[in-house]
Tab-separated table of C-alpha atoms in Angstrom:
chain	number	residue	atom	x	y	z
V	1	MET	CA	-7.785	49.700	-5.654
V	2	ASP	CA	-6.322	48.670	-8.993
V	3	ILE	CA	-9.239	50.295	-10.787
V	4	LEU	CA	-8.983	53.493	-8.740
V	5	TYR	CA	-5.235	53.696	-9.308
V	6	PHE	CA	-5.345	53.244	-13.058
V	7	THR	CA	-8.438	55.374	-13.704
V	8	ILE	CA	-8.070	58.282	-11.281
V	9	ILE	CA	-4.628	58.574	-9.720
V	10	THR	CA	-2.369	57.628	-12.645
V	11	PRO	CA	-3.801	60.071	-15.216
V	12	HIS	CA	-3.288	63.025	-12.857
V	13	SER	CA	0.208	62.193	-11.625
V	14	GLY	CA	3.222	63.433	-13.524
V	15	PHE	CA	3.431	64.336	-17.185
V	16	VAL	CA	0.594	63.285	-19.448
V	17	GLU	CA	0.241	63.768	-23.169
V	18	GLY	CA	-2.854	65.742	-23.997
V	19	PRO	CA	-5.586	66.664	-21.544
V	20	LEU	CA	-5.726	63.191	-19.948
V	21	LYS	CA	-3.767	59.990	-20.295
V	22	LYS	CA	-5.664	57.008	-21.666
V	23	THR	CA	-6.737	54.766	-18.808
V	24	ASP	CA	-6.005	51.080	-18.970
V	25	PHE	CA	-9.468	49.755	-18.212
V	26	ASN	CA	-8.829	46.298	-19.606
V	27	LEU	CA	-10.421	42.879	-19.145
V	28	LYS	CA	-8.639	42.350	-15.809
V	29	SER	CA	-10.105	45.565	-14.414
V	30	TRP	CA	-13.606	44.633	-15.616
V	31	ILE	CA	-13.322	41.189	-13.998
V	32	ILE	CA	-12.078	42.634	-10.693
V	33	MET	CA	-14.831	45.259	-10.678
V	34	GLY	CA	-17.428	42.591	-11.506
V	35	PHE	CA	-16.291	40.382	-8.624
V	36	ILE	CA	-16.357	43.312	-6.207
V	37	ILE	CA	-19.867	44.329	-7.266
V	38	HIS	CA	-21.061	40.700	-7.175
V	39	GLY	CA	-19.617	40.213	-3.688
V	40	CYS	CA	-21.224	43.385	-2.363
V	41	ILE	CA	-24.631	42.567	-3.834
V	42	THR	CA	-24.490	38.994	-2.588
V	43	TYR	CA	-23.365	39.874	0.916
V	44	TYR	CA	-25.428	42.963	1.568
V	45	LEU	CA	-28.654	42.245	-0.316
V	46	VAL	CA	-29.105	38.525	-0.969
V	47	ASN	CA	-27.704	37.366	2.369
V	48	ASN	CA	-29.909	39.854	4.203
V	49	LEU	CA	-33.011	38.630	2.349
V	50	PHE	CA	-32.231	34.969	3.064
V	51	VAL	CA	-31.655	35.623	6.767
V	52	ALA	CA	-34.855	37.671	7.051
V	53	ALA	CA	-36.880	34.981	5.253
V	54	ALA	CA	-35.441	32.234	7.459
V	55	ILE	CA	-36.265	34.204	10.601
V	56	LYS	CA	-39.841	34.870	9.417
V	57	LYS	CA	-40.379	31.114	8.975
V	58	LEU	CA	-39.717	30.474	12.657
V	59	THR	CA	-42.773	29.844	14.786
V	60	ASP	CA	-41.283	30.302	18.270
V	61	LYS	CA	-41.471	33.991	19.228
V	62	ASP	CA	-38.529	33.824	21.641
V	63	THR	CA	-36.237	32.221	19.053
V	64	LYS	CA	-37.428	34.695	16.441
V	65	ALA	CA	-36.647	37.650	18.737
V	66	LYS	CA	-33.247	36.157	19.598
V	67	PHE	CA	-32.295	35.708	15.933
V	68	ASN	CA	-33.561	39.199	15.107
V	69	THR	CA	-31.267	40.749	17.699
V	70	GLU	CA	-28.309	38.469	16.900
V	71	PHE	CA	-28.441	38.505	13.103
V	72	LEU	CA	-30.788	41.038	11.500
V	73	VAL	CA	-29.920	44.050	13.623
V	74	PRO	CA	-26.122	43.686	13.114
V	75	ILE	CA	-26.570	43.114	9.364
V	76	LYS	CA	-28.716	46.245	9.050
V	77	ARG	CA	-26.153	48.249	11.034
V	78	LEU	CA	-23.364	46.893	8.843
V	79	ILE	CA	-25.256	47.879	5.704
V	80	ARG	CA	-25.804	51.424	7.002
V	81	LEU	CA	-22.161	51.740	8.053
V	82	THR	CA	-20.967	50.465	4.683
V	83	LEU	CA	-23.191	52.908	2.820
V	84	VAL	CA	-21.879	55.798	4.923
V	85	ILE	CA	-18.271	54.723	4.285
V	86	VAL	CA	-18.793	54.250	0.532
V	87	ILE	CA	-20.615	57.559	0.116
V	88	GLY	CA	-17.990	59.330	2.243
V	89	ALA	CA	-15.182	57.756	0.216
V	90	LEU	CA	-16.816	58.810	-3.053
V	91	ILE	CA	-17.274	62.372	-1.807
V	92	GLY	CA	-13.666	62.424	-0.584
V	93	LEU	CA	-12.475	61.036	-3.916
V	94	VAL	CA	-14.400	63.698	-5.831
V	95	ILE	CA	-12.963	66.433	-3.615
V	96	PHE	CA	-9.470	64.981	-4.031
V	97	ALA	CA	-9.864	64.778	-7.829
V	98	MET	CA	-11.236	68.334	-7.999
V	99	GLY	CA	-8.278	69.559	-5.938
V	100	LYS	CA	-5.861	67.850	-8.329
V	101	LEU	CA	-7.557	69.377	-11.366
V	102	LEU	CA	-7.454	72.930	-10.006
């Protein structure tokens, strides 16, 4: 939110000198953005791969089916839901920014 506030909302609110105000995308913002990206990649991609690999190693078909329904299916649904939310938020943000510029 800090990155969104300082890069998108602040330059378009109130009086700015010139066409756009300089954004403060400093080291703190880069670190926060890096942690957010790292967390998303780790949770949604790496965790999913580890769970799928662990389930494939199982030999018992009943246990494998149980873990598939308890772990893999919810993770895949969560990934799809997150992608829909992120894409919707980006589209909404673009529409909001375009409305502010007009």
